[in-house]
Coordinates of C-alpha atoms in Angstrom, one line a residue:
Chain I
X1 CA 105.2 79.5 129.7
X2 CA 106.5 79.5 133.3
X3 CA 106.9 75.7 132.9
X4 CA 109.7 76.1 130.4
X5 CA 113.0 76.1 132.0
X6 CA 115.2 79.2 131.5
X7 CA 118.0 77.4 129.7
X8 CA 115.5 76.1 127.1
X9 CA 114.1 79.5 126.5
X10 CA 117.6 80.9 126.1
X11 CA 118.5 78.1 123.7
X12 CA 115.3 78.3 121.6
X13 CA 116.4 81.0 119.0
X14 CA 119.7 79.2 118.4
X15 CA 117.9 75.9 117.8
X16 CA 115.5 77.6 115.4
X17 CA 118.3 79.3 113.5
X18 CA 120.7 76.3 113.5
X19 CA 119.7 74.8 110.2
X20 CA 120.2 78.2 108.5
X21 CA 123.5 78.6 110.2
X22 CA 124.5 75.2 109.0
X23 CA 123.5 76.2 105.5
X24 CA 125.7 79.3 105.7
X25 CA 128.6 77.1 106.9
X26 CA 127.9 74.6 104.1
X27 CA 128.3 77.4 101.6
X28 CA 131.3 79.0 103.3
X29 CA 133.2 75.8 103.0
X30 CA 133.4 75.8 99.2
X31 CA 134.0 79.5 99.4
X32 CA 137.1 79.0 101.5
X33 CA 138.2 76.1 99.4
X34 CA 138.0 78.6 96.5
X35 CA 139.9 81.2 98.4
X36 CA 142.6 78.6 98.9
X37 CA 142.8 78.0 95.1
X38 CA 144.1 81.6 94.7
X39 CA 147.5 80.7 96.2
X40 CA 148.0 77.6 94.0
X41 CA 148.3 77.2 90.2
X42 CA 145.4 74.8 90.0
X43 CA 144.1 74.2 86.5
X44 CA 142.8 71.4 84.2
X45 CA 146.3 71.2 82.7
X46 CA 147.9 71.3 86.2
X47 CA 145.9 68.8 88.3
X48 CA 148.6 68.6 91.0
X49 CA 148.9 72.2 91.9
X50 CA 151.9 73.7 93.7
X51 CA 151.9 76.7 96.1
X52 CA 152.5 79.9 94.3
X53 CA 151.9 82.5 97.0
X54 CA 150.4 85.7 95.8
X55 CA 151.6 85.2 92.2
X56 CA 148.1 84.9 90.9
X57 CA 147.1 88.3 92.4
X58 CA 150.3 89.9 91.1
X59 CA 149.7 88.4 87.7
X60 CA 146.1 89.5 87.5
X61 CA 146.4 92.9 89.1
X62 CA 149.3 93.6 86.7
X63 CA 147.4 92.4 83.6
X64 CA 145.5 94.7 81.3
X65 CA 142.7 92.2 81.1
X66 CA 141.6 92.9 84.7
X67 CA 141.6 96.6 84.4
X68 CA 139.9 96.5 81.0
X69 CA 137.1 94.3 82.5
X70 CA 136.9 96.5 85.6
X71 CA 136.4 99.5 83.4
X72 CA 133.7 97.8 81.3
X73 CA 132.0 96.5 84.4
X74 CA 131.9 99.9 86.2
X75 CA 130.9 101.8 83.0
X76 CA 128.1 99.3 82.5
X77 CA 127.0 99.4 86.2
X78 CA 126.9 103.2 86.2
X79 CA 125.2 103.6 82.8
X80 CA 122.6 100.9 83.5
X81 CA 121.8 102.0 87.0
X82 CA 121.5 105.6 86.0
X83 CA 119.2 104.8 83.0
X84 CA 117.0 102.6 85.2
X85 CA 116.8 105.1 88.0
X86 CA 115.8 108.0 85.8
X87 CA 113.4 106.0 83.7
X88 CA 112.0 104.1 86.7
X89 CA 111.4 107.2 88.8
X90 CA 109.9 108.9 85.8
X91 CA 107.5 106.1 85.1
X92 CA 106.5 106.0 88.8
X93 CA 105.8 109.7 88.8
X94 CA 103.7 109.3 85.7
X95 CA 101.8 106.4 87.1
X96 CA 101.3 108.2 90.4
X97 CA 99.2 110.8 88.6
X98 CA 96.6 108.0 88.3
X99 CA 95.0 108.7 85.0
X100 CA 92.7 106.0 83.6
X101 CA 95.5 104.9 81.2
X102 CA 98.0 104.8 84.0
X103 CA 95.8 102.5 86.0
X104 CA 95.4 100.2 83.0
X105 CA 99.1 100.1 82.1
X106 CA 100.3 99.7 85.7
X107 CA 99.3 96.0 85.7
X108 CA 101.7 95.4 82.9
X109 CA 104.6 97.1 84.6
X110 CA 106.1 93.9 86.0
X111 CA 106.1 91.9 82.7
X112 CA 109.7 92.4 81.8
X113 CA 110.8 91.9 85.4
X114 CA 109.5 88.3 85.4
X115 CA 111.5 87.4 82.3
X116 CA 114.7 85.5 83.2
X117 CA 117.7 87.6 82.3
X118 CA 119.1 85.0 80.0
X119 CA 115.7 84.8 78.2
X120 CA 115.6 88.6 78.0
X121 CA 119.1 88.4 76.3
X122 CA 117.8 85.8 73.8
X123 CA 114.7 87.9 73.1
X124 CA 116.7 91.0 72.4
X125 CA 119.3 89.1 70.4
X126 CA 116.5 88.2 68.1
X127 CA 115.0 91.7 68.0
X128 CA 118.5 93.1 67.2
X129 CA 119.3 90.6 64.5
X130 CA 119.1 92.6 61.2
X131 CA 117.5 89.6 59.4
X132 CA 114.5 89.0 61.7
X133 CA 114.3 91.8 64.3
X134 CA 112.3 94.9 64.6
X135 CA 115.1 97.3 65.4
X136 CA 116.4 97.6 61.8
X137 CA 113.1 98.4 60.2
X138 CA 112.3 100.9 63.0
X139 CA 115.6 102.6 62.6
X140 CA 115.4 102.8 58.8
X141 CA 111.8 104.2 59.2
X142 CA 113.3 107.1 61.1
X143 CA 116.1 107.5 58.6
X144 CA 119.0 105.7 60.4
X145 CA 120.7 103.3 58.0
X146 CA 123.8 101.1 58.2
X147 CA 122.5 99.3 61.3
X148 CA 124.6 96.2 62.1
X149 CA 123.1 94.8 65.3
X150 CA 125.7 94.4 68.1
X151 CA 128.7 94.1 65.7
X152 CA 130.5 97.3 66.8
X153 CA 132.1 97.7 70.2
X154 CA 130.0 100.8 71.1
X155 CA 126.8 99.2 69.8
X156 CA 127.4 96.0 71.9
X157 CA 127.8 98.1 75.0
X158 CA 124.9 100.3 74.2
X159 CA 122.5 97.4 73.6
X160 CA 123.6 95.6 76.8
X161 CA 122.7 98.7 78.8
X162 CA 119.3 98.9 76.9
X163 CA 118.5 95.3 77.7
X164 CA 119.4 95.7 81.4
X165 CA 117.3 98.9 81.5
X166 CA 114.4 97.1 79.7
X167 CA 114.5 94.3 82.3
X168 CA 115.0 96.3 85.5
X169 CA 113.4 99.8 85.0
X170 CA 110.1 98.2 86.4
X171 CA 112.0 97.2 89.5
X172 CA 113.0 100.8 90.2
X173 CA 109.5 102.0 89.2
X174 CA 107.7 99.6 91.5
X175 CA 109.8 100.6 94.5
X176 CA 109.6 104.3 93.7
X177 CA 105.8 104.0 93.2
X178 CA 105.4 102.2 96.6
X179 CA 107.5 105.1 98.1
X180 CA 105.3 107.8 96.4
X181 CA 102.1 106.2 97.7
X182 CA 103.4 106.1 101.3
X183 CA 104.5 109.7 101.4
X184 CA 102.3 111.9 103.7
X185 CA 99.8 114.2 102.0
X186 CA 100.1 117.3 104.1
X187 CA 103.4 118.7 102.9
X188 CA 102.1 118.6 99.3
X189 CA 98.8 120.2 100.3
X190 CA 100.8 123.0 102.1
X191 CA 103.0 123.4 99.0
X192 CA 99.9 123.7 96.8
X193 CA 98.3 126.3 99.1
X194 CA 101.6 128.3 98.9
X195 CA 101.3 128.1 95.1
X196 CA 104.5 126.2 94.6
X197 CA 104.9 125.0 91.0
X198 CA 105.4 121.4 90.0
X199 CA 109.1 121.6 89.5
X200 CA 109.7 123.3 92.9
X201 CA 107.5 120.8 94.6
X202 CA 109.3 117.9 92.9
X203 CA 112.8 119.2 93.8
X204 CA 112.2 120.4 97.3
X205 CA 109.6 117.8 98.5
X206 CA 109.0 114.8 96.4
X207 CA 112.6 113.9 95.6
X208 CA 114.1 114.4 99.1
X209 CA 111.2 112.4 100.7
X210 CA 111.4 109.7 98.0
X211 CA 115.1 109.3 98.1
X212 CA 115.3 106.7 100.9
X213 CA 113.0 104.4 98.7
X214 CA 114.8 105.1 95.5
X215 CA 118.1 104.5 97.2
X216 CA 117.2 100.9 98.0
X217 CA 116.5 100.3 94.3
X218 CA 119.7 102.0 93.3
X219 CA 121.8 99.9 95.7
X220 CA 120.2 96.7 94.6
X221 CA 120.7 97.6 90.9
X222 CA 124.2 98.8 91.2
X223 CA 125.3 95.7 93.1
X224 CA 123.6 93.4 90.6
X225 CA 125.1 95.3 87.7
X226 CA 128.7 94.8 89.0
X227 CA 128.2 91.1 88.7
X228 CA 126.3 91.1 85.5
X229 CA 126.6 87.9 83.6
X230 CA 123.4 86.5 82.0
X231 CA 122.5 89.5 79.9
X232 CA 126.0 90.0 78.5
X233 CA 126.7 86.4 78.0
X234 CA 123.4 85.8 76.1
X235 CA 123.6 89.0 74.1
X236 CA 127.2 89.4 73.1
X237 CA 129.2 86.7 75.0
X238 CA 131.6 89.5 75.9
X239 CA 132.3 90.5 72.4
X240 CA 133.0 91.8 69.9
X241 CA 136.6 91.1 70.9
X242 CA 136.6 92.0 74.6
X243 CA 134.3 95.1 74.2
X244 CA 131.7 93.8 76.7
X245 CA 133.9 91.4 78.8
X246 CA 132.9 92.2 82.3
X247 CA 134.6 90.8 85.4
X248 CA 132.2 87.9 85.7
X249 CA 132.7 87.1 82.0
X250 CA 136.5 87.2 82.4
X251 CA 136.3 84.9 85.4
X252 CA 134.0 82.6 83.6
X253 CA 136.3 82.4 80.6
X254 CA 139.3 81.8 82.9
X255 CA 137.7 79.3 85.2
X256 CA 135.2 77.4 83.0
X257 CA 136.2 77.9 79.3
X258 CA 140.0 77.6 79.9
X259 CA 139.7 75.5 83.1
X260 CA 142.3 77.7 84.9
X261 CA 140.5 77.5 88.3
X262 CA 143.1 79.4 90.3
X263 CA 143.2 82.4 88.0
X264 CA 139.4 82.4 87.7
X265 CA 139.0 82.3 91.4
X266 CA 141.5 85.1 91.9
X267 CA 139.5 87.3 89.4
X268 CA 136.3 86.5 91.3
X269 CA 137.8 87.1 94.7
X270 CA 139.0 90.6 93.7
X271 CA 135.5 91.4 92.4
X272 CA 133.9 90.0 95.5
X273 CA 136.1 92.2 97.8
X274 CA 135.3 95.3 95.8
X275 CA 131.5 94.5 95.7
X276 CA 131.6 93.8 99.4
X277 CA 133.3 97.0 100.2
X278 CA 131.0 99.1 98.0
X279 CA 127.9 97.4 99.4
X280 CA 129.1 98.1 103.0
X281 CA 129.5 101.8 102.3
X282 CA 126.2 102.0 100.4
X283 CA 124.2 100.1 103.0
X284 CA 125.6 102.4 105.7
X285 CA 124.6 105.4 103.7
X286 CA 121.2 103.9 103.2
X287 CA 120.9 103.3 107.0
X288 CA 121.7 106.9 107.7
X289 CA 119.2 108.2 105.1
X290 CA 116.5 106.0 106.4
X291 CA 117.1 107.0 110.0
X292 CA 117.0 110.6 109.0
X293 CA 113.8 110.0 107.1
X294 CA 112.3 108.3 110.2
X295 CA 113.4 111.2 112.3
X296 CA 111.6 113.7 110.1
X297 CA 108.3 111.8 109.9
X298 CA 108.3 110.8 113.6
X299 CA 106.3 113.0 116.0
X300 CA 102.6 113.6 116.2
X301 CA 101.9 112.3 112.7
X302 CA 104.0 109.1 113.1
X303 CA 100.9 107.0 112.5
X304 CA 101.0 107.9 108.8
X305 CA 104.5 106.5 108.5
X306 CA 103.8 103.5 106.4
X307 CA 107.3 103.0 105.1
X308 CA 109.5 103.0 108.2
X309 CA 113.1 102.2 107.7
X310 CA 113.4 98.5 108.0
X311 CA 114.9 95.2 107.1
X312 CA 118.0 95.1 105.0
X313 CA 119.4 98.5 106.1
X314 CA 119.1 97.9 109.8
X315 CA 120.4 94.4 109.6
X316 CA 123.4 95.1 107.4
X317 CA 124.3 98.1 109.4
X318 CA 125.2 95.9 112.3
X319 CA 127.1 93.4 110.2
Chain N
X1 CA 96.5 113.9 93.7
X2 CA 98.3 116.4 91.5
X3 CA 96.4 118.8 89.3
X4 CA 98.4 120.2 86.5
X5 CA 96.0 120.9 83.7
X6 CA 94.7 119.0 80.7
X7 CA 97.8 119.5 78.6
X8 CA 100.0 118.0 81.3
X9 CA 97.8 115.0 81.5
X10 CA 97.9 114.3 77.8
X11 CA 101.7 114.7 77.8
X12 CA 102.0 112.3 80.8
X13 CA 99.8 109.7 79.0
X14 CA 101.9 110.1 75.9
X15 CA 105.1 109.5 77.8
X16 CA 103.5 106.5 79.5
X17 CA 102.5 105.0 76.2
X18 CA 106.0 105.5 74.9
X19 CA 107.5 103.7 77.8
X20 CA 105.1 100.8 77.7
X21 CA 105.7 100.5 73.9
X22 CA 109.4 100.0 74.7
X23 CA 108.5 97.7 77.6
X24 CA 106.1 95.4 75.8
X25 CA 107.2 95.4 72.2
X26 CA 109.9 92.7 72.8
X27 CA 107.2 90.5 74.3
X28 CA 104.8 91.0 71.4
X29 CA 107.7 90.4 69.0
X30 CA 108.8 87.1 70.6
X31 CA 105.2 85.8 70.8
X32 CA 104.6 86.8 67.1
X33 CA 107.9 85.1 66.0
X34 CA 107.0 82.0 67.9
X35 CA 103.8 81.7 65.9
X36 CA 105.4 82.2 62.5
X37 CA 106.1 79.5 60.0
X38 CA 109.6 78.9 58.7
X39 CA 108.7 80.8 55.5
X40 CA 107.4 83.8 57.6
X41 CA 110.1 83.9 60.2
X42 CA 112.4 86.4 58.6
X43 CA 109.6 88.8 57.7
X44 CA 109.3 91.6 60.3
X45 CA 105.6 92.2 59.7
X46 CA 102.9 91.3 62.1
X47 CA 100.7 90.1 59.2
X48 CA 101.1 86.3 58.9
X49 CA 99.2 83.1 59.3
X50 CA 99.8 82.0 63.0
X51 CA 100.8 78.4 63.5
X52 CA 101.4 76.3 66.6
X53 CA 103.8 74.1 64.7
X54 CA 106.8 75.5 66.6
X55 CA 105.3 74.7 70.0
X56 CA 104.5 71.2 68.8
X57 CA 108.1 70.8 67.6
X58 CA 109.6 72.2 70.9
X59 CA 107.4 69.9 72.9
X60 CA 108.2 66.9 70.7
X61 CA 104.6 66.3 69.8
X62 CA 105.2 66.2 66.0
X63 CA 107.8 64.3 64.1
X64 CA 111.2 64.1 65.8
X65 CA 112.1 64.0 69.5
X66 CA 112.6 67.1 71.6
X67 CA 114.4 67.1 75.0
X68 CA 112.7 70.4 75.9
X69 CA 110.0 68.8 78.0
X70 CA 112.6 67.1 80.0
X71 CA 114.4 70.4 80.7
X72 CA 111.1 71.9 81.7
X73 CA 110.5 69.1 84.2
X74 CA 114.0 69.5 85.5
X75 CA 113.4 73.2 86.0
X76 CA 110.3 72.4 88.0
X77 CA 112.0 69.8 90.2
X78 CA 115.0 72.0 90.9
X79 CA 112.9 75.1 91.6
X80 CA 110.3 73.4 93.7
X81 CA 112.9 71.5 95.6
X82 CA 114.9 74.6 96.4
X83 CA 111.7 76.4 97.6
X84 CA 110.7 73.6 99.9
X85 CA 114.1 73.2 101.5
X86 CA 114.5 76.9 102.0
X87 CA 111.0 77.1 103.6
X88 CA 111.7 74.3 106.0
X89 CA 115.0 75.8 107.0
X90 CA 114.1 79.5 106.5
X91 CA 110.8 79.8 108.4
X92 CA 112.2 78.9 111.9
X93 CA 115.3 81.1 111.2
X94 CA 113.1 84.0 110.1
X95 CA 110.9 83.6 113.2
X96 CA 113.9 83.4 115.5
X97 CA 115.4 86.5 113.9
X98 CA 112.1 88.4 114.3
X99 CA 111.2 87.5 117.8
X100 CA 114.6 87.1 119.6
X101 CA 117.7 89.2 119.5
X102 CA 120.2 86.5 120.0
X103 CA 124.0 86.5 119.7
X104 CA 124.9 86.3 116.0
X105 CA 121.4 86.9 114.7
X106 CA 122.5 90.1 112.8
X107 CA 125.6 88.4 111.4
X108 CA 123.5 85.5 110.3
X109 CA 121.1 87.8 108.5
X110 CA 123.9 89.8 107.0
X111 CA 125.6 86.6 105.7
X112 CA 122.4 85.6 104.1
X113 CA 122.0 89.1 102.5
X114 CA 125.6 88.9 101.2
X115 CA 124.6 85.8 99.2
X116 CA 122.3 88.1 97.3
X117 CA 125.1 90.4 96.4
X118 CA 128.0 88.1 96.0
X119 CA 129.0 87.2 92.5
X120 CA 127.9 83.6 91.9
X121 CA 131.1 82.4 90.4
X122 CA 132.8 82.9 93.8
X123 CA 131.2 79.6 94.9
X124 CA 130.7 78.0 91.5
X125 CA 134.3 77.6 90.7
X126 CA 135.1 75.5 93.8
X127 CA 131.7 73.9 93.8
X128 CA 132.2 72.7 90.3
X129 CA 135.4 70.9 91.3
X130 CA 133.8 69.6 94.5
X131 CA 130.7 68.4 92.7
X132 CA 132.8 66.4 90.2
X133 CA 134.5 64.6 93.2
X134 CA 131.2 64.0 95.1
X135 CA 129.2 62.9 92.0
X136 CA 126.8 65.8 92.5
X137 CA 127.6 67.4 89.1
X138 CA 124.5 67.4 86.8
X139 CA 122.2 66.0 89.6
X140 CA 119.0 67.3 91.1
X141 CA 120.3 67.2 94.6
X142 CA 123.3 69.3 93.6
X143 CA 121.1 71.8 91.7
X144 CA 118.7 72.2 94.6
X145 CA 121.6 72.7 97.0
X146 CA 123.0 75.6 95.1
X147 CA 119.6 77.2 94.3
X148 CA 119.3 77.5 98.0
X149 CA 121.7 80.4 97.7
X150 CA 119.1 82.2 95.6
X151 CA 116.0 81.3 97.6
X152 CA 117.1 81.2 101.2
X153 CA 118.0 84.8 101.7
X154 CA 114.7 85.8 100.1
X155 CA 112.7 83.5 102.4
X156 CA 114.4 84.6 105.6
X157 CA 114.5 88.4 105.0
X158 CA 110.9 88.7 103.7
X159 CA 109.3 86.4 106.3
X160 CA 111.2 88.1 109.1
X161 CA 109.5 91.4 108.1
X162 CA 106.1 89.6 108.2
X163 CA 106.8 88.0 111.6
X164 CA 108.0 91.4 112.9
X165 CA 104.7 93.0 111.9
X166 CA 102.7 90.5 114.1
X167 CA 102.3 91.8 117.7
X168 CA 104.0 89.4 120.1
X169 CA 101.0 89.8 122.4
X170 CA 99.1 87.4 120.1
X171 CA 101.4 84.5 121.1
X172 CA 101.5 85.5 124.7
X173 CA 97.7 85.4 124.8
X174 CA 97.8 81.9 123.2
X175 CA 100.3 80.7 125.8
X176 CA 98.1 82.0 128.6
X177 CA 95.2 80.1 127.0
X178 CA 97.2 76.9 127.6
X179 CA 98.8 76.5 124.1
X180 CA 102.3 75.2 124.0
X181 CA 104.9 77.3 122.2
X182 CA 104.7 75.0 119.2
X183 CA 100.9 75.0 119.1
X184 CA 100.9 78.8 119.4
X185 CA 103.2 79.0 116.4
X186 CA 101.4 76.5 114.3
X187 CA 97.8 77.5 115.2
X188 CA 98.1 81.3 115.7
X189 CA 101.2 82.7 114.1
X190 CA 101.6 80.6 110.9
X191 CA 98.0 81.1 109.7
X192 CA 98.4 84.8 110.1
X193 CA 101.5 85.0 107.9
X194 CA 100.1 82.5 105.4
X195 CA 99.7 85.1 102.7
X196 CA 103.3 86.1 103.2
X197 CA 104.5 82.5 103.1
X198 CA 102.6 82.0 99.8
X199 CA 104.0 85.1 98.3
X200 CA 107.5 84.1 99.4
X201 CA 107.1 80.7 97.9
X202 CA 106.1 82.0 94.5
X203 CA 108.8 84.7 94.5
X204 CA 111.4 82.2 95.5
X205 CA 110.2 79.8 92.8
X206 CA 110.5 82.6 90.2
X207 CA 114.0 83.4 91.3
X208 CA 115.1 79.8 91.2
X209 CA 113.3 79.2 87.8
X210 CA 115.0 82.2 86.3
X211 CA 118.5 81.4 87.5
X212 CA 120.9 80.7 84.7
X213 CA 124.5 80.6 85.9
X214 CA 124.1 77.7 88.4
X215 CA 122.5 75.2 86.0
X216 CA 124.7 76.5 83.2
X217 CA 127.9 75.7 85.0
X218 CA 126.9 72.8 87.2
X219 CA 124.7 70.6 84.9
X220 CA 125.2 69.1 81.4
X221 CA 122.1 67.1 80.4
X222 CA 120.3 65.2 83.1
X223 CA 119.5 68.2 85.4
X224 CA 119.7 70.9 82.8
X225 CA 117.0 73.6 83.1
X226 CA 115.0 75.5 80.5
X227 CA 117.0 78.7 80.9
X228 CA 120.1 76.8 79.8
X229 CA 118.5 74.9 77.0
X230 CA 116.9 78.1 75.6
X231 CA 120.4 79.4 75.0
X232 CA 121.5 76.1 73.4
X233 CA 118.7 76.6 70.9
X234 CA 120.5 79.6 69.6
X235 CA 123.6 77.6 68.8
X236 CA 124.0 75.0 66.1
X237 CA 124.5 75.7 62.4
X238 CA 120.9 75.9 61.4
X239 CA 119.2 78.4 63.6
X240 CA 115.4 78.3 63.6
X241 CA 114.5 81.6 65.1
X242 CA 110.8 80.7 65.5
X243 CA 111.8 77.6 67.5
X244 CA 114.0 79.7 69.7
X245 CA 111.1 82.1 70.2
X246 CA 108.7 79.3 71.1
X247 CA 111.1 77.9 73.7
X248 CA 111.7 81.4 75.2
X249 CA 107.9 82.0 75.5
X250 CA 107.4 78.7 77.3
X251 CA 110.3 79.5 79.7
X252 CA 108.8 82.9 80.6
X253 CA 105.2 81.6 81.1
X254 CA 105.4 80.0 84.6
X255 CA 107.1 83.0 86.3
X256 CA 104.8 85.5 84.5
X257 CA 101.6 83.6 85.5
X258 CA 102.8 83.2 89.1
X259 CA 103.7 86.9 89.3
X260 CA 100.0 87.8 88.8
X261 CA 99.2 86.2 92.1
X262 CA 101.8 88.0 94.2
X263 CA 101.7 91.5 92.7
X264 CA 100.6 92.8 96.1
X265 CA 103.7 91.5 97.8
X266 CA 106.1 92.2 95.1
X267 CA 107.6 95.4 96.6
X268 CA 108.5 93.7 99.9
X269 CA 109.9 90.7 98.0
X270 CA 112.0 92.5 95.5
X271 CA 113.6 94.8 98.1
X272 CA 114.0 92.0 100.7
X273 CA 111.7 93.9 103.0
X274 CA 113.8 97.1 103.0
X275 CA 110.8 99.0 101.6
X276 CA 107.5 97.8 103.1
X277 CA 104.4 98.0 101.1

């Protein structure tokens, strides 16, 4: 160890990280090329683009299409994340009771999560088809008639949220369950001795202590929902009309279907900036919550602190 | 842990059953549909004579040729390639980020994390144009290169949390015993994180395998993957629902089987180490 010269020791981490840095640079290059597109009018029809300044931004920010897709995207992200959080935390709480049935079913929790989103969309498309699927017979069994799959605008949106919730509720549940299992026992024992009922314990103890864990899931889900593509494309392709045209679908239509690269890239850049800003705020909030949680559980019983704040939050906080 | 009476227990079990019915019914449905004959495919009942004819057709074993197997192999090549490359590049970076606080280490990590949250089309649009010029469009190399974006952040973030968990004293002891830095890493550190590396491999493979948008936009036939071809099955004027189902089942099988091996590490993997388990 002493034989290694100082400069080599100082250099070591840089050498180890160099290939990853190169990879980042390799991806940043096309990214910046793409950013450059936004000030040209580059498209398949216009292979020799001319400089148009901020016209693309002015065009797109002034168009109804952007604001419509932004509304669809945010509604989808809020609805899906909320559904997954409530369902996921609920399932985690139920599994945490550890009944025999719970232990048996827990192994099956991850099954939807391993299905590729596009395959999930295809599966659900088949289920929702009035001719072959199970939804129509189930609905008519409970007395709901006139089911037409994803034909209506409201129905298309609703089923997109259902498919996302089907796929990702296990994600929230797995993280929440891990959180529940790492909570210290003593506060709950104390609450039981004091005779606190289930609801009070849940609201005053379980939920606040669990929140740092659930928050990680919420942030991951919300960010992913803002850039949803596979599920919507596979299920409704953005339709009917533009009812489920999210920002990524709009950008895809612009850039790939109509081959208007500059407009598509401008769409994407606007979404990217928004996602980046939101993720920055959320990750800071996560860092604060996790630090506070660590502060609470530090002290004499710090040994029991299995789920210390870590990883993503700390790293992103500095970024 | 919680005792809230027998009635509460029954209610909880009922709620669990309800959720798992919702969660598993689509899987049962798709498997059933994939085993139905053409005559049975539009019947919603579970009572039918199961046949493997659809799987034989999809795999091109019966009459007629099927490109599905080729797509399956392409998926394997692209996913395995992406995992291998991101391991070779990611392990040293993860180790460096865990053991040393060097200038730029946090921004490197954050840049990698931002790949996870950035909308893919941000790079696909320029990459598509670039790939056409470089001849990388619809090639394995091109595919492996973009799937890096999916697997690399996973590898670096998760392995960093594994490396951080190992006490640095282990390596110091090895160095005192006369090991070189490299020997200490290869003989002491790496074997201890082997379960983590295995878990990361499988998880990265699953993510790469399940990706749709990259192969969808950057391949056409040669390097097309199963996720893309599954969608193509739905098109055409004569939709054979049972064939679509058989293709979907086969595309889901590899990730599902692998997931059974990494269940223990799933939490850390899915949350990029933000929640340890």
